[in-house]
Short mmCIF file of C-alpha atoms in Angstrom, two decimals:
data_model
loop_
_atom_site.label_atom_id
_atom_site.label_comp_id
_atom_site.label_asym_id
_atom_site.label_seq_id
_atom_site.Cartn_x
_atom_site.Cartn_y
_atom_site.Cartn_z
CA MET B 1 0.07 0.17 -0.04
CA ASP B 2 1.52 3.38 -0.95
CA ILE B 3 0.12 5.38 1.97
CA GLU B 4 1.47 8.73 0.50
CA ARG B 5 0.29 8.59 -2.73
CA ALA B 6 -3.22 7.37 -1.66
CA ALA B 7 -3.36 10.44 0.64
CA GLY B 8 -2.20 12.85 -2.14
CA LEU B 9 -5.12 12.01 -4.51
CA ILE B 10 -7.56 12.16 -1.94
CA ALA B 11 -6.02 15.56 -0.42
CA ALA B 12 -6.02 17.11 -4.04
CA ALA B 13 -9.46 15.96 -4.24
CA ARG B 14 -10.41 17.65 -0.89
CA ARG B 15 -8.87 20.95 -2.03
CA GLN B 16 -10.53 20.86 -5.30
CA GLY B 17 -14.12 20.06 -3.93
CA ARG B 18 -14.29 17.10 -6.17
CA ARG B 19 -14.67 13.39 -6.45
CA ILE B 20 -12.19 10.84 -7.77
CA ARG B 21 -11.94 7.10 -8.45
CA LEU B 22 -9.31 5.92 -5.97
CA PRO B 23 -7.40 2.83 -7.67
CA ALA B 24 -7.92 -0.69 -6.12
CA GLU B 25 -4.14 -0.66 -4.83
CA LEU B 26 -4.51 2.46 -2.93
CA ARG B 27 -7.71 1.33 -0.92
CA ALA B 28 -7.55 1.03 2.75
CA ALA B 29 -7.95 -2.75 3.60
CA SER B 30 -7.84 -2.31 7.50
CA PRO B 31 -8.35 0.52 10.12
CA ALA B 32 -4.46 0.88 10.62
CA GLU B 33 -4.15 1.47 6.86
CA ALA B 34 -6.88 3.97 7.15
CA TYR B 35 -5.40 5.96 9.98
CA ALA B 36 -2.04 6.22 8.40
CA ILE B 37 -3.88 7.53 5.19
CA GLN B 38 -5.84 10.05 7.41
CA ASP B 39 -2.52 11.20 8.97
CA ALA B 40 -0.84 11.68 5.43
CA ILE B 41 -3.82 13.46 4.15
CA GLY B 42 -3.35 16.18 7.32
CA THR B 43 0.14 16.50 6.17
CA ALA B 44 -0.50 16.98 2.65
CA LEU B 45 -3.32 19.70 3.45
CA GLY B 46 -0.47 21.44 5.98
CA VAL B 47 -3.04 20.70 8.94
CA PRO B 48 -1.33 21.10 12.36
CA HIS B 49 -0.37 17.72 14.00
CA THR B 50 -3.12 18.54 16.62
CA ALA B 51 -6.29 18.79 14.68
CA PRO B 52 -9.06 21.41 15.69
CA GLY B 53 -11.56 18.64 15.78
CA TRP B 54 -12.46 15.08 15.73
CA LYS B 55 -15.26 12.76 15.14
CA VAL B 56 -15.98 9.71 16.65
CA GLY B 57 -18.84 7.13 16.22
CA ALA B 58 -19.77 3.64 16.57
CA PRO B 59 -22.87 1.48 15.09
CA ASP B 60 -23.73 0.30 18.50
CA ALA B 61 -22.38 0.20 22.19
CA ARG B 62 -20.70 -3.29 21.47
CA THR B 63 -18.61 -2.11 18.46
CA GLU B 64 -15.30 -0.52 18.64
CA PRO B 65 -15.40 3.19 17.64
CA SER B 66 -13.73 4.77 14.69
CA ALA B 67 -12.46 8.14 14.68
CA ALA B 68 -11.27 10.97 12.03
CA PRO B 69 -9.72 14.34 12.52
CA ILE B 70 -11.92 17.22 11.40
CA TYR B 71 -9.91 20.25 9.92
CA GLU B 72 -12.74 22.98 9.53
CA VAL B 73 -14.53 23.90 12.60
CA LEU B 74 -17.13 26.81 12.19
CA ALA B 75 -19.35 28.88 14.70
CA SER B 76 -23.11 28.90 14.24
CA PRO B 77 -24.64 30.63 12.46
CA ALA B 78 -22.21 29.31 9.66
CA ARG B 79 -22.18 29.90 6.03
CA MET B 80 -20.57 27.13 3.81
CA PRO B 81 -20.21 27.50 0.10
CA ALA B 82 -22.22 24.73 -1.64
CA ALA B 83 -19.63 24.56 -4.53
CA ARG B 84 -16.99 23.18 -1.78
CA MET B 85 -19.00 20.14 -1.12
CA ALA B 86 -19.82 17.39 -3.83
CA MET B 87 -22.52 15.57 -1.18
CA LEU B 88 -24.30 18.35 0.99
CA GLY B 89 -24.84 16.11 3.65
CA VAL B 90 -25.69 17.19 7.20
CA GLU B 91 -25.96 15.40 10.71
CA ALA B 92 -27.35 16.30 13.86
CA GLU B 93 -24.81 15.83 16.50
CA ILE B 94 -23.51 16.55 19.84
CA ALA B 95 -20.05 17.79 20.46
CA VAL B 96 -17.61 18.49 23.44
CA VAL B 97 -15.04 20.94 23.72
CA PHE B 98 -11.79 20.21 25.83
CA GLY B 99 -10.75 22.77 28.22
CA ALA B 100 -7.63 21.18 28.80
CA ALA B 101 -5.21 19.22 26.54
CA LEU B 102 -4.85 15.42 26.73
CA PRO B 103 -1.29 15.36 25.01
CA ALA B 104 0.19 12.32 23.26
CA ARG B 105 1.68 9.69 25.75
CA SER B 106 2.22 6.04 26.44
CA GLU B 107 -0.06 5.62 29.38
CA PRO B 108 -3.89 5.39 28.64
CA TYR B 109 -6.13 7.98 29.91
CA SER B 110 -8.99 7.34 32.40
CA ASP B 111 -12.42 8.16 31.84
CA GLU B 112 -12.26 10.12 34.76
CA ALA B 113 -9.12 12.12 33.56
CA VAL B 114 -10.94 12.42 30.17
CA MET B 115 -14.10 14.03 31.38
CA ALA B 116 -12.40 16.31 33.79
CA ALA B 117 -10.87 17.90 30.87
CA VAL B 118 -14.05 18.50 29.18
CA ARG B 119 -15.15 22.16 29.21
CA GLU B 120 -18.52 22.28 27.51
CA LEU B 121 -21.04 20.41 25.58
CA LYS B 122 -22.28 22.06 22.32
CA VAL B 123 -24.94 21.27 19.73
CA ALA B 124 -23.38 20.56 16.48
CA ILE B 125 -24.10 19.92 12.82
CA GLU B 126 -21.54 17.97 10.83
CA LEU B 127 -21.33 18.74 7.10
CA CYS B 128 -20.83 15.50 5.29
CA ASP B 129 -18.86 14.90 2.22
CA SER B 130 -16.71 12.26 0.41
CA ARG B 131 -13.85 12.55 -1.95
CA LEU B 132 -14.79 9.14 -3.49
CA ASP B 133 -16.89 8.89 -6.47
CA ASP B 134 -18.17 5.55 -5.40
CA TRP B 135 -18.52 6.01 -1.73
CA GLU B 136 -21.73 4.46 -1.27
CA GLY B 137 -20.29 0.96 -2.16
CA ALA B 138 -16.97 1.66 -0.55
CA THR B 139 -15.74 -0.60 2.32
CA ASP B 140 -15.74 0.75 5.77
CA ALA B 141 -11.88 1.15 5.87
CA VAL B 142 -11.90 3.08 2.75
CA LYS B 143 -14.40 5.43 4.04
CA LEU B 144 -12.64 5.66 7.30
CA ALA B 145 -9.40 6.75 5.14
CA ASP B 146 -11.48 9.44 3.60
CA HIS B 147 -12.17 10.83 6.89
CA GLN B 148 -15.49 8.92 7.58
CA LEU B 149 -17.38 11.33 5.19
CA ASN B 150 -16.40 14.53 7.22
CA HIS B 151 -16.11 18.06 5.34
CA ALA B 152 -16.47 20.33 8.49
CA LEU B 153 -18.13 20.76 11.74
CA VAL B 154 -20.49 23.87 13.08
CA LEU B 155 -20.65 24.36 16.71
CA GLY B 156 -23.77 26.04 18.19
CA ASP B 157 -25.05 26.66 21.66
CA ALA B 158 -23.00 25.47 24.46
CA CYS B 159 -23.99 23.79 27.87
CA GLU B 160 -21.53 23.77 30.74
CA ARG B 161 -23.76 21.68 33.07
CA PHE B 162 -23.94 18.22 31.01
CA ARG B 163 -23.16 15.60 33.19
CA ASP B 164 -26.33 14.74 34.45
CA ILE B 165 -28.14 14.54 31.11
CA ASP B 166 -30.39 11.92 30.41
CA PHE B 167 -29.72 11.22 26.86
CA ALA B 168 -32.33 8.51 26.41
CA LYS B 169 -34.94 11.54 26.91
CA LEU B 170 -33.18 14.11 24.71
CA THR B 171 -34.87 15.12 21.59
CA ALA B 172 -33.08 16.08 18.39
CA ILE B 173 -34.86 17.99 15.82
CA THR B 174 -33.33 18.83 12.19
CA ARG B 175 -35.24 21.75 10.07
CA VAL B 176 -34.49 22.45 6.41
CA ASP B 177 -35.61 26.13 5.56
CA GLY B 178 -37.83 26.05 8.64
CA ALA B 179 -39.68 22.85 7.99
CA VAL B 180 -39.02 19.66 10.47
CA LEU B 181 -37.03 17.03 8.15
CA LYS B 182 -36.73 14.63 11.16
CA GLN B 183 -36.95 14.41 14.82
CA GLY B 184 -36.44 11.70 17.52
CA THR B 185 -35.76 11.38 21.08
CA GLY B 186 -33.03 9.04 22.81
CA CYS B 187 -31.97 8.00 19.26
CA HIS B 188 -28.16 8.20 19.39
CA ALA B 189 -26.69 4.71 18.40
CA VAL B 190 -24.76 4.13 21.61
CA GLY B 191 -27.17 5.79 24.22
CA ASN B 192 -24.77 8.20 26.08
CA PRO B 193 -22.49 9.70 23.13
CA LEU B 194 -20.21 10.89 25.88
CA GLN B 195 -19.19 6.94 26.45
CA LEU B 196 -17.09 7.33 23.33
CA LEU B 197 -14.71 10.04 24.77
CA GLN B 198 -12.39 7.54 26.70
CA TRP B 199 -11.84 5.59 23.52
CA LEU B 200 -11.29 8.65 21.44
CA ALA B 201 -8.88 10.18 23.84
CA ASN B 202 -6.64 6.78 24.00
CA HIS B 203 -6.75 6.59 20.16
CA ALA B 204 -5.92 10.27 19.87
CA ARG B 205 -2.74 9.94 22.43
CA THR B 206 -0.95 7.89 19.73
CA ARG B 207 -1.61 10.46 16.92
CA GLY B 208 -0.63 13.78 18.46
CA GLY B 209 -3.05 13.96 21.29
CA ILE B 210 -6.28 16.42 21.78
CA GLY B 211 -5.42 20.18 22.37
CA ALA B 212 -7.06 22.35 24.77
CA GLY B 213 -9.97 24.07 22.49
CA THR B 214 -10.53 20.97 20.42
CA ALA B 215 -14.08 20.00 19.44
CA VAL B 216 -15.20 16.33 19.30
CA THR B 217 -18.45 15.35 17.75
CA THR B 218 -20.01 12.09 18.82
CA GLY B 219 -22.19 10.65 16.12
CA ALA B 220 -25.39 11.26 14.32
CA TRP B 221 -28.81 11.38 16.16
CA LEU B 222 -31.07 11.48 13.04
CA GLY B 223 -28.98 9.85 10.29
CA LEU B 224 -27.31 11.48 7.33
CA HIS B 225 -29.69 14.09 5.23
CA ARG B 226 -28.91 15.37 1.62
CA VAL B 227 -29.98 18.91 1.06
CA THR B 228 -29.58 21.12 -1.91
CA PRO B 229 -27.40 24.71 -2.35
CA GLY B 230 -29.16 27.21 -0.62
CA ALA B 231 -30.54 25.23 2.02
CA VAL B 232 -30.77 26.69 5.63
CA VAL B 233 -30.08 23.79 8.23
CA GLN B 234 -31.12 24.04 11.81
CA VAL B 235 -30.43 21.61 14.71
CA GLU B 236 -32.25 21.94 17.79
CA PHE B 237 -31.76 19.51 20.82
CA ALA B 238 -34.44 20.20 23.44
CA ARG B 239 -33.05 22.44 26.43
CA LEU B 240 -29.74 22.43 25.12
CA GLY B 241 -30.08 24.91 22.28
CA ALA B 242 -29.43 25.02 18.42
CA ALA B 243 -26.89 25.49 15.50
CA GLU B 244 -27.48 26.52 11.95
CA VAL B 245 -25.61 26.53 8.76
CA THR B 246 -26.43 28.15 5.36
CA LEU B 247 -24.96 26.05 2.27
CA THR B 248 -24.79 29.27 0.16
#
């Protein structure tokens, strides 16, 4: 596997806002190869070793999570040129912002140490895209190498008192141009998304660590939704707040 060549092709497609057909010999066959490609993409794009954001998620509480750096973090209400994205996908999510760094080290982080480093929880919208023209049929490892469909992250209202939230009773709503697209209650794949943070911290400690101020988003509540250029997307979590992005 030519990690640098694979990363170079994906990085160029990301810069140009287009999709490519990745040759078979450059497709990641394992999580280890996917993460190596992610790191090489970051280097090719000139991203600092400690990324401004991360995404972490899992299909259920029994499956090992996966992760990817996020290179662009925006404040709500945000504006994103639709021409920069091929897919125009959005997801309603909850992110946390770390107030203290969890740097690279050999010793694992405890759950207590990770949670103590969290400053606040924020309502988030993940902007999703793929640099692969056949992403829907690609393997999990190939999609992971392409940063698990991430393009950017929008951060909205903050909540500093989040430790007692009952996520099973939390309602999420996605609106597009003012109309409700989807809503649901207690519909996160792992139940409590904060349970993913310790795994992410121990994954990231081998890849540069997590810097103070880093945002970590924790997976979709209502699935991936495709929107059209000009759409105004609003995500609301009851009693927590909202976030908004316009795809200009």
